[in-house]
PDB file of C-alpha atoms in Angstrom:
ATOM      1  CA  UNK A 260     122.977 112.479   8.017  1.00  0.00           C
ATOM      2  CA  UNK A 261     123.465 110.865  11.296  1.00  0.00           C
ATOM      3  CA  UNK A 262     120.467 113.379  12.581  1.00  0.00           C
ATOM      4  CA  UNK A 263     118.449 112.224  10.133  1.00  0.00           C
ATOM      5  CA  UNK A 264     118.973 108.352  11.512  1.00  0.00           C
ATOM      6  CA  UNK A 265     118.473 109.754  15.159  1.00  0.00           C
ATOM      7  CA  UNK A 266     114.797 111.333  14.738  1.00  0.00           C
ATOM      8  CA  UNK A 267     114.193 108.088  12.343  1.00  0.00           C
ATOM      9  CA  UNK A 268     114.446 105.912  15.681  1.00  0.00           C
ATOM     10  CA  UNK A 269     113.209 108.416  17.629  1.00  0.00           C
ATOM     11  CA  UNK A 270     109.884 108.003  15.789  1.00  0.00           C
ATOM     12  CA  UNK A 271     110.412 104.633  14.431  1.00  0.00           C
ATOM     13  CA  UNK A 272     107.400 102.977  16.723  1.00  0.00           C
ATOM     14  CA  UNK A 273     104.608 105.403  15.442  1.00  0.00           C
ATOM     15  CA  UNK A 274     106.343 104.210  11.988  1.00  0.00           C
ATOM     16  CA  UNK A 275     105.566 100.838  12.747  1.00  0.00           C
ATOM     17  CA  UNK A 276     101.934 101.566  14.329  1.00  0.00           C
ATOM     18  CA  UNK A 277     101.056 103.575  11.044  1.00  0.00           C
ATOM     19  CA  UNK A 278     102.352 101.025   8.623  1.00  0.00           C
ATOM     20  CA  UNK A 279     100.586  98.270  10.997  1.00  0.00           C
ATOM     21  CA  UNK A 280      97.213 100.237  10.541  1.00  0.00           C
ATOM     22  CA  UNK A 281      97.748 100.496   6.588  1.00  0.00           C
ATOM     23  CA  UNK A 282      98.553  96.916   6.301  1.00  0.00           C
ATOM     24  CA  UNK A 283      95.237  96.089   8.351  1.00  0.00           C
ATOM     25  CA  UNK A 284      93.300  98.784   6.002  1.00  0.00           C
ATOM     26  CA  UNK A 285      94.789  97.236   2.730  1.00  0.00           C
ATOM     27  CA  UNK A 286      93.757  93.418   3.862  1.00  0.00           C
ATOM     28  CA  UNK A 287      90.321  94.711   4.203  1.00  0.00           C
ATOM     29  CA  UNK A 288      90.252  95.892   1.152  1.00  0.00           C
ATOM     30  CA  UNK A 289      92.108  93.253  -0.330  1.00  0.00           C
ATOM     31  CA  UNK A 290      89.079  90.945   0.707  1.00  0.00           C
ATOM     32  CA  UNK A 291      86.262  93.431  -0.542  1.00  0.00           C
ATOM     33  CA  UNK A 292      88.085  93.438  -4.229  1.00  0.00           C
ATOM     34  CA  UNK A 293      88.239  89.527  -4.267  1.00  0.00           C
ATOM     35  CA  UNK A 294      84.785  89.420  -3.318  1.00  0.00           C
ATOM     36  CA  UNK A 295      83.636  92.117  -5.746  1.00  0.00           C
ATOM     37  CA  UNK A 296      85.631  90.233  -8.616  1.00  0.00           C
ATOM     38  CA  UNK A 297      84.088  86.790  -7.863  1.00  0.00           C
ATOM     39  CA  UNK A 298      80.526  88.033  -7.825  1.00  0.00           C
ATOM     40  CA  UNK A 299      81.303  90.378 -11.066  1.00  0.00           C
ATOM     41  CA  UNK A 300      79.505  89.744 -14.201  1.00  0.00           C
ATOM     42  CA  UNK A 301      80.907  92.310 -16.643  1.00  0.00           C
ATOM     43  CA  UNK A 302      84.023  92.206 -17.572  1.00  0.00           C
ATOM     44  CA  UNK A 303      84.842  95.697 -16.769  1.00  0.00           C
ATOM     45  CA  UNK A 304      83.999  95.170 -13.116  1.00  0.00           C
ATOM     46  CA  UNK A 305      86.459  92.451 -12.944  1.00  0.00           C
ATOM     47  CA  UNK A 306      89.171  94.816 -14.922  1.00  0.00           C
ATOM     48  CA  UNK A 307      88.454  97.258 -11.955  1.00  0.00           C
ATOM     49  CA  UNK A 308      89.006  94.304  -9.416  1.00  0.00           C
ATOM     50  CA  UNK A 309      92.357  93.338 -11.082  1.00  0.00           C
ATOM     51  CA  UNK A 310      93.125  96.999 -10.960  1.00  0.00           C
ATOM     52  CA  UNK A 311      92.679  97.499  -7.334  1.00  0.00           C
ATOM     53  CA  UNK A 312      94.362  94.191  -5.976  1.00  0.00           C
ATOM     54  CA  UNK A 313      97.475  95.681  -8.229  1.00  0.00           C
ATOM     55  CA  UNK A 314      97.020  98.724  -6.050  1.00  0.00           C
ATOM     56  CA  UNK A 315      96.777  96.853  -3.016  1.00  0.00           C
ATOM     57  CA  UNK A 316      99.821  94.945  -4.009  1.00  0.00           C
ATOM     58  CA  UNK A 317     101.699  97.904  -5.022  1.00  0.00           C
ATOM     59  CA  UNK A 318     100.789  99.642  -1.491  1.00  0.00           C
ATOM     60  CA  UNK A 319     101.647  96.146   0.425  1.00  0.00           C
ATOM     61  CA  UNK A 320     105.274  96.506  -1.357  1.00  0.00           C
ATOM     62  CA  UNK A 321     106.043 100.095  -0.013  1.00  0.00           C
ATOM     63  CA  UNK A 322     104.632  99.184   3.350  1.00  0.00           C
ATOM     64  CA  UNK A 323     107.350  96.781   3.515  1.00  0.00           C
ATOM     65  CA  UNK A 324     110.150  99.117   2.127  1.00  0.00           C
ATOM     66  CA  UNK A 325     109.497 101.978   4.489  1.00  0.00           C
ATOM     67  CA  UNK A 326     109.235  99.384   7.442  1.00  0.00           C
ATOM     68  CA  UNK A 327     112.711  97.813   6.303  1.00  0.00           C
ATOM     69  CA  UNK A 328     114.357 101.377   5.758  1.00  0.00           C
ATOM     70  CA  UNK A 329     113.270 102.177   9.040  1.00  0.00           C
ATOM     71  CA  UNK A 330     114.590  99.409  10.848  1.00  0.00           C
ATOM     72  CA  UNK A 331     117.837  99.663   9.393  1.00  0.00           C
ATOM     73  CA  UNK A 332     118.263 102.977   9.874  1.00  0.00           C
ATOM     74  CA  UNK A 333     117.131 102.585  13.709  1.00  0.00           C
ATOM     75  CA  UNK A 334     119.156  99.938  14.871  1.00  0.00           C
ATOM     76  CA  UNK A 335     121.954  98.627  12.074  1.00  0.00           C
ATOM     77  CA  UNK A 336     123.123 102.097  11.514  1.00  0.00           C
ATOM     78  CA  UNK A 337     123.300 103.992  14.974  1.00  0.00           C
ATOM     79  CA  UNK A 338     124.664 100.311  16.719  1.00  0.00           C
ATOM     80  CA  UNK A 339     127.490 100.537  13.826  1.00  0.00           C
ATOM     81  CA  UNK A 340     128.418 104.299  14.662  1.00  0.00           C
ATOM     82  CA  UNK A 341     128.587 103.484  18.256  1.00  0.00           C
ATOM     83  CA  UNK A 342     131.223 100.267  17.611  1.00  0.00           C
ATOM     84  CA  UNK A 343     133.620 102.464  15.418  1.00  0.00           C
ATOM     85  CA  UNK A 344     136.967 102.452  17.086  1.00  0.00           C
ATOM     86  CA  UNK A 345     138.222 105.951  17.990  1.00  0.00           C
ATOM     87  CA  UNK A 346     140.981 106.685  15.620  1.00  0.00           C
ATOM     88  CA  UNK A 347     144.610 106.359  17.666  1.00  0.00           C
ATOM     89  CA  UNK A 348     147.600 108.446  17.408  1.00  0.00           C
ATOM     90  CA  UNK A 349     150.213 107.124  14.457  1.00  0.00           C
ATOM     91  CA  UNK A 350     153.971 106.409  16.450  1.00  0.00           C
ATOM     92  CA  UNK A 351     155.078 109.727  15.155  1.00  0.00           C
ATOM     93  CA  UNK A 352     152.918 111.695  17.188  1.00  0.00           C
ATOM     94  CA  UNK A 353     153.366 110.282  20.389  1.00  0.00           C
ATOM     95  CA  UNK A 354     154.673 112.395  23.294  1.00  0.00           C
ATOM     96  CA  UNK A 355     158.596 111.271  24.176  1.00  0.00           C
ATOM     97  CA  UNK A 356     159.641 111.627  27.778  1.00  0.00           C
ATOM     98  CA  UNK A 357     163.266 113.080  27.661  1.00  0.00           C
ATOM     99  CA  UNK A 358     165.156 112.271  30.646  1.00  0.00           C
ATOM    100  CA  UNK A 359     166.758 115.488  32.613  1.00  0.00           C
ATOM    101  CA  UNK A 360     169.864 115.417  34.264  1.00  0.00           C
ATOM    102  CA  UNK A 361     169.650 116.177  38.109  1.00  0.00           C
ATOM    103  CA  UNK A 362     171.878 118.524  39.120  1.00  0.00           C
ATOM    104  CA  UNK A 363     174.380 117.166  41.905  1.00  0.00           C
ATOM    105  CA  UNK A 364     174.519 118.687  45.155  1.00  0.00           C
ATOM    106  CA  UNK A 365     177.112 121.355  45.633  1.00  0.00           C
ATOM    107  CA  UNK A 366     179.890 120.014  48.017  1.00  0.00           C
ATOM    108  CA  UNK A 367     180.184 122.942  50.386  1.00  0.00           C
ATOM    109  CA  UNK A 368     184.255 124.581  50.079  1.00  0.00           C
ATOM    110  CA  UNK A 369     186.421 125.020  53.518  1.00  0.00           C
ATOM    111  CA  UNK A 370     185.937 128.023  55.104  1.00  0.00           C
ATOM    112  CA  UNK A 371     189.004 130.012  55.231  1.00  0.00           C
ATOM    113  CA  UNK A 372     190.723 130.465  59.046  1.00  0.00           C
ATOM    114  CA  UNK A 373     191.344 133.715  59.877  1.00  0.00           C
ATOM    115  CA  UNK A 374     194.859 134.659  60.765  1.00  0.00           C
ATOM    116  CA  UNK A 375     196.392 137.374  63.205  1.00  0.00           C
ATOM    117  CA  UNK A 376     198.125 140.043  62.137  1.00  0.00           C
ATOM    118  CA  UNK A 377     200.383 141.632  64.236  1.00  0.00           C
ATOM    119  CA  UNK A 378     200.040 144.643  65.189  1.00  0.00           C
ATOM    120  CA  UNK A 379     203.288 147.176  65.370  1.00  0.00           C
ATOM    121  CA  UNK A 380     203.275 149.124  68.859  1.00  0.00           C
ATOM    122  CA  UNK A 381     204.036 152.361  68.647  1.00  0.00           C
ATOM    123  CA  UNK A 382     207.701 153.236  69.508  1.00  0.00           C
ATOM    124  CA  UNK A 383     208.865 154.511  73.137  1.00  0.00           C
ATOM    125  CA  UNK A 384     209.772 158.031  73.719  1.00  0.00           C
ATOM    126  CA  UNK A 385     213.374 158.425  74.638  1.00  0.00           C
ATOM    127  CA  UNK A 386     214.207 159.912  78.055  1.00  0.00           C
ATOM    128  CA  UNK A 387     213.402 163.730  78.105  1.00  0.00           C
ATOM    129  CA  UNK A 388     211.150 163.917  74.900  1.00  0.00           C
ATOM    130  CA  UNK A 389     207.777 165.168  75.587  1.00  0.00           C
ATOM    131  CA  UNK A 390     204.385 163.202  75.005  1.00  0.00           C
ATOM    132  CA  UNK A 391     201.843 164.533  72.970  1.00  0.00           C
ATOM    133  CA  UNK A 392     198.939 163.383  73.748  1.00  0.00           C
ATOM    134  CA  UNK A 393     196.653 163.041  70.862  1.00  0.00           C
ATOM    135  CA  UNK A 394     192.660 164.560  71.276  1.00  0.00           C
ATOM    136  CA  UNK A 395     189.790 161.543  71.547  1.00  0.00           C
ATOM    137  CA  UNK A 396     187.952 160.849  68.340  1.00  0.00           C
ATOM    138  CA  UNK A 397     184.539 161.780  68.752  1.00  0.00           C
ATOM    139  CA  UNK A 398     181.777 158.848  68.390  1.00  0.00           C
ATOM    140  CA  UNK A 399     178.914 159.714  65.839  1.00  0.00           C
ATOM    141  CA  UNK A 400     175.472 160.073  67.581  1.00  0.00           C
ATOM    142  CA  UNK A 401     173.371 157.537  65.923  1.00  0.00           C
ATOM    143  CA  UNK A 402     170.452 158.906  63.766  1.00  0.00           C
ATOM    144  CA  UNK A 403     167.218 159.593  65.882  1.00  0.00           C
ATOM    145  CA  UNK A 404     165.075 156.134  64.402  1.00  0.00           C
ATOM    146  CA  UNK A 405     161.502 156.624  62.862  1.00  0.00           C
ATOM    147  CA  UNK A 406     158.739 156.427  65.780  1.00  0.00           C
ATOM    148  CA  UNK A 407     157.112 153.102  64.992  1.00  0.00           C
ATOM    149  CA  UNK A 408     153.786 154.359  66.258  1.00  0.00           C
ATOM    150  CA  UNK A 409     150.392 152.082  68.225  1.00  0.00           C
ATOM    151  CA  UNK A 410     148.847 149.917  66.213  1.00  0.00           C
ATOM    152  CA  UNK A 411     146.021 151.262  65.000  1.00  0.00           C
ATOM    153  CA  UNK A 412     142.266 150.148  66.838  1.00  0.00           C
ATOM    154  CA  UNK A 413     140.401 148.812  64.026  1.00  0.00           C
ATOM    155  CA  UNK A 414     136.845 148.531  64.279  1.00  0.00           C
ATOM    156  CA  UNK A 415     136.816 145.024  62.022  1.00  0.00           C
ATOM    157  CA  UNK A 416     139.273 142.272  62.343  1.00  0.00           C
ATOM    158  CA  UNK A 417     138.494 141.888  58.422  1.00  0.00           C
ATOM    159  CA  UNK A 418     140.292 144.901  57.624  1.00  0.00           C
ATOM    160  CA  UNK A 419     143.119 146.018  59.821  1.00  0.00           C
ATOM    161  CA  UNK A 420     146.495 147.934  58.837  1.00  0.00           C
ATOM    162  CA  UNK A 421     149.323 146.531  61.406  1.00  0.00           C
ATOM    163  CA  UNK A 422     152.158 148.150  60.411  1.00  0.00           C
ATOM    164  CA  UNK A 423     153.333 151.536  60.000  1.00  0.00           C
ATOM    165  CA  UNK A 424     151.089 151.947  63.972  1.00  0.00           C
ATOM    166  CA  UNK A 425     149.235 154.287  63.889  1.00  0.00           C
ATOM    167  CA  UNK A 426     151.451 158.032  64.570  1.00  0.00           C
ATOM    168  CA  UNK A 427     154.448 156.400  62.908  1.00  0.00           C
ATOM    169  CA  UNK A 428     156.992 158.437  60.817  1.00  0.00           C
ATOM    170  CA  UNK A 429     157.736 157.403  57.485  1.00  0.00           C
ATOM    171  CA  UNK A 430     159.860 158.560  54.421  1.00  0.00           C
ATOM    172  CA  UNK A 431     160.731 157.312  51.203  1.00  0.00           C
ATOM    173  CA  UNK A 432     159.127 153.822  49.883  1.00  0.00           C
ATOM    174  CA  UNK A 433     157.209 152.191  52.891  1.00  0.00           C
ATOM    175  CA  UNK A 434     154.914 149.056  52.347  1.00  0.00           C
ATOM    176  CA  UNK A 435     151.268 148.695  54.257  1.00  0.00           C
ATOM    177  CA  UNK A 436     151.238 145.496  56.415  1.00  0.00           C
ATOM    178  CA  UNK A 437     147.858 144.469  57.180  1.00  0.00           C
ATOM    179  CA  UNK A 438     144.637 141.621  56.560  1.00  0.00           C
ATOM    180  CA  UNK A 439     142.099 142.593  53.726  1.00  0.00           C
ATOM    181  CA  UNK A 440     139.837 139.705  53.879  1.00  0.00           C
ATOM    182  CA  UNK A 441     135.664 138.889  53.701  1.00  0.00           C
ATOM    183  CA  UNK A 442     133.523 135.951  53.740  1.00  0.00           C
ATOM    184  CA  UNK A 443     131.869 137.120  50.010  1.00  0.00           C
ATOM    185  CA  UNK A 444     135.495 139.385  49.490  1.00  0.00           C
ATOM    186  CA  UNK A 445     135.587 141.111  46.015  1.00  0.00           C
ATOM    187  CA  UNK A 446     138.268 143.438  46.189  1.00  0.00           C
ATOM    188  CA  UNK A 447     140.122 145.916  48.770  1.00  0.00           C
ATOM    189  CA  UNK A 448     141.253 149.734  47.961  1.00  0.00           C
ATOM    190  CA  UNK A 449     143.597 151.888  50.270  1.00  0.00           C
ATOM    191  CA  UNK A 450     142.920 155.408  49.992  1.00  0.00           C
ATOM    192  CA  UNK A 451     144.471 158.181  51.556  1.00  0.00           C
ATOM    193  CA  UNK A 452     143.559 161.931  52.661  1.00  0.00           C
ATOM    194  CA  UNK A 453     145.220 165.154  54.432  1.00  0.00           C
ATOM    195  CA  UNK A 454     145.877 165.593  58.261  1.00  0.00           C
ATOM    196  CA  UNK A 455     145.538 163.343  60.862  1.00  0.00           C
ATOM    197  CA  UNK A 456     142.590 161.499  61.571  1.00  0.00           C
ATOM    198  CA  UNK A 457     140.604 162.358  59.171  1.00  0.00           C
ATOM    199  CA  UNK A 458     136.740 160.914  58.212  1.00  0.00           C
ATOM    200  CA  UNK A 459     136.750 162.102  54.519  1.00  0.00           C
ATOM    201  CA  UNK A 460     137.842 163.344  51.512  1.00  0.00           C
ATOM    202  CA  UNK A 461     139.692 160.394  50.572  1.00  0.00           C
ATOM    203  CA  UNK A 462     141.691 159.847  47.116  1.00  0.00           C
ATOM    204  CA  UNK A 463     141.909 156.448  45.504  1.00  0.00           C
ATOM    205  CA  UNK A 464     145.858 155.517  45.885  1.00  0.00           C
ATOM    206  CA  UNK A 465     145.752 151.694  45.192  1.00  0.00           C
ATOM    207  CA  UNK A 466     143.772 148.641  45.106  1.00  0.00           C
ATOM    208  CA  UNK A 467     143.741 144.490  45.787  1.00  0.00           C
ATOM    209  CA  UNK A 468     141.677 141.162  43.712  1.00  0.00           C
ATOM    210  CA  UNK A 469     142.682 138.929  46.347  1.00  0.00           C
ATOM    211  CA  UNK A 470     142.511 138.428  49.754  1.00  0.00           C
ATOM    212  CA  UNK A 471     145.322 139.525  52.338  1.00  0.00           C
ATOM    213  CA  UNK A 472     146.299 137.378  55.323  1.00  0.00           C
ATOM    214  CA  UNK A 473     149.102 139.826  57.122  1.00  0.00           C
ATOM    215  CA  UNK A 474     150.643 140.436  54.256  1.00  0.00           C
ATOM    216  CA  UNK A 475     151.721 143.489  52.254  1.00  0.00           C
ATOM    217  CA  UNK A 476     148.673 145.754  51.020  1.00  0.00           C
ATOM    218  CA  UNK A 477     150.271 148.362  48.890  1.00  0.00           C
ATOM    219  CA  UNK A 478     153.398 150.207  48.542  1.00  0.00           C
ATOM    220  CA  UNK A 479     153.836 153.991  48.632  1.00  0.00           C
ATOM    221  CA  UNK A 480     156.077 156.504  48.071  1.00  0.00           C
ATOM    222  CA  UNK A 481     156.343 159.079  50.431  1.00  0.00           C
ATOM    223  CA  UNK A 482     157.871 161.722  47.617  1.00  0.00           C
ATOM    224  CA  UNK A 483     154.310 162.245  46.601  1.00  0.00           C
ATOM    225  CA  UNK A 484     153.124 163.721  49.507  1.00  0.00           C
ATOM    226  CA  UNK A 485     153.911 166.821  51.154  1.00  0.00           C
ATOM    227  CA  UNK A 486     155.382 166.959  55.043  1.00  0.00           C
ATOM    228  CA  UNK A 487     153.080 166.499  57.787  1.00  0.00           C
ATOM    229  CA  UNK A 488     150.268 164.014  58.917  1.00  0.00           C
ATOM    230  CA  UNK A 489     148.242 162.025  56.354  1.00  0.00           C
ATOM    231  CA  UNK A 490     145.222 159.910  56.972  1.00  0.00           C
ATOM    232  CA  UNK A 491     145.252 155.826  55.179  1.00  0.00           C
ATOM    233  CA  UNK A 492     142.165 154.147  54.603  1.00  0.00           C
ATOM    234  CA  UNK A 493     141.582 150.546  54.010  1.00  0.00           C
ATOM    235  CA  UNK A 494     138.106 149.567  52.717  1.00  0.00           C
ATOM    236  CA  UNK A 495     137.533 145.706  51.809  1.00  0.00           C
ATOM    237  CA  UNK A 496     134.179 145.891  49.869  1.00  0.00           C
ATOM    238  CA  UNK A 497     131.926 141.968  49.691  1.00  0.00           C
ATOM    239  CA  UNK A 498     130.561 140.829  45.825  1.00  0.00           C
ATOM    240  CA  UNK A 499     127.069 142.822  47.104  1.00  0.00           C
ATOM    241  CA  UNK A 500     129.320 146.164  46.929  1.00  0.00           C
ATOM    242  CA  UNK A 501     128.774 146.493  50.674  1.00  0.00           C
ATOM    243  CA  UNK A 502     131.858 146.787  53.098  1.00  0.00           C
ATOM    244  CA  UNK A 503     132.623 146.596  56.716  1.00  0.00           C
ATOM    245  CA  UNK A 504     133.900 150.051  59.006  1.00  0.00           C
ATOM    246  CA  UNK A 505     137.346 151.170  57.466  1.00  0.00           C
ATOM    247  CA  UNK A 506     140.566 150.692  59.225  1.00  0.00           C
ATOM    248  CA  UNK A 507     142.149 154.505  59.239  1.00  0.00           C
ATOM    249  CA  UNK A 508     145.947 155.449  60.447  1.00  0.00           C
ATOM    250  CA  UNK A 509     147.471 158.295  60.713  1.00  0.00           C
ATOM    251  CA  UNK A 510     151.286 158.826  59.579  1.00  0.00           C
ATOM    252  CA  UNK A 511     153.664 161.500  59.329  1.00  0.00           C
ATOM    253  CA  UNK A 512     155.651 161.867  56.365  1.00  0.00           C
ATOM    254  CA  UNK A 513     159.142 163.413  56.784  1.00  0.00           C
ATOM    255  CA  UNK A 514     160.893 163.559  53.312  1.00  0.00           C
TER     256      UNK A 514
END
């Protein structure tokens, strides 16, 4: 209904204009039936006139109706739909803030003081008992550490692996450091392929939505791969599906 009222005073001026024009039509004829009726001899011709003013009055009456509907409906109508008050929340439904109790700090406890313990010295040999001498304990050569490897010279500082360097030895789970990032950046994939520095033949391994600031790119498992020197690829690909020169290292996995 109300998009009724809308087009109503959308058009309500050429309303107005044809009404006007009907109204100036109907006077007209208005004074050619008066005339006609005073000059009429015959009394039909003045029935005729009688009947015509009655038209004339009857069309003067709807004029008025449509031009009265249409007013209403283009200014009472739409001006009371605008001043309705927007309906408010009842009590009942309105949101209670529930205080929440703030934890209180934790008062740090004393830190216990470590005591001495003495320790018993072994006992003296009486006179004429031999000393045995007991053999040095051998000290555990540490474990040879993983070569960290060179960092790796990446052709774009948009997508650069830092860390494991380039020649580095790795085992078990081990975590790509590095910067996937682009000015239109869509996503970034690491890839990976067999031997050392190698320029294809690269598997999918994992993948990235967001952009990577030195920060952790994926993380592998080096049970999946056999022993020996493995190429890993980082491509960071734009929204056009173009991408700048991977970033490649080479890594040797020792399981």
């Amino acid at each position: 209904m109300v998009v009724v009222f809308q087009v109503i005073a959308t058009y309500a001026p050429y309303i107005y204009l044809v009404c006007g024009l009907t109204a100036l039509y109907q006077l007209y004829r208005l004074w050619q039936v008066r005339e006609e009726r005073r000059q009429a001899i015959f009394m039909l011709e003045r029935e005729r006139a009688v009947r015509e003013l009655s038209g004339i009055f009857s069309v003067a009456l709807l004029l008025l109706v449509i031009m009265g509907f249409t007013y209403f409906a283009s200014r009472t109508i739409p001006q009371a739909i605008v001043a309705e008050p927007e309906p408010t929340l009842p009590p009942q439904f309105a949101l209670a803030i529930t205080p929440t109790n703030t934890p209180l700090p934790v008062t740090p406890s004393p830190t216990p003081t470590e005591t001495a313990t003495p320790t018993p010295e072994p006992p003296t040999p009486e006179p004429g008992q031999q000393t045995i001498e007991q053999p040095p304990t051998p000290t555990p050569e540490p474990a040879p550490a993983a070569q960290a490897g060179s960092p790796p010279l990446c052709p774009d500082a948009r997508s650069v692996i830092s860390s494991p360097g380039n020649g580095a030895t790795v085992s078990g789970v081990f975590t790509l450091i590095g910067t996937a990032t682009h000015e239109q950046f869509s996503y970034y994939k690491v890839e990976f392929a067999p031997g050392a520095n190698a320029q294809n033949g690269f598997t999918y391994l994992a993948d990235g939505r967001g952009p990577v600031f030195n920060g952790a790119l994926a993380s592998i498992n080096s049970r999946g791969f056999a022993n020996g020197p493995w190429t890993f690829q980082l491509t960071v690909v734009d929204l056009t599906g173009n991408y700048p020169e991977p970033c490649r290292v080479t890594l040797y996995i020792e399981n």
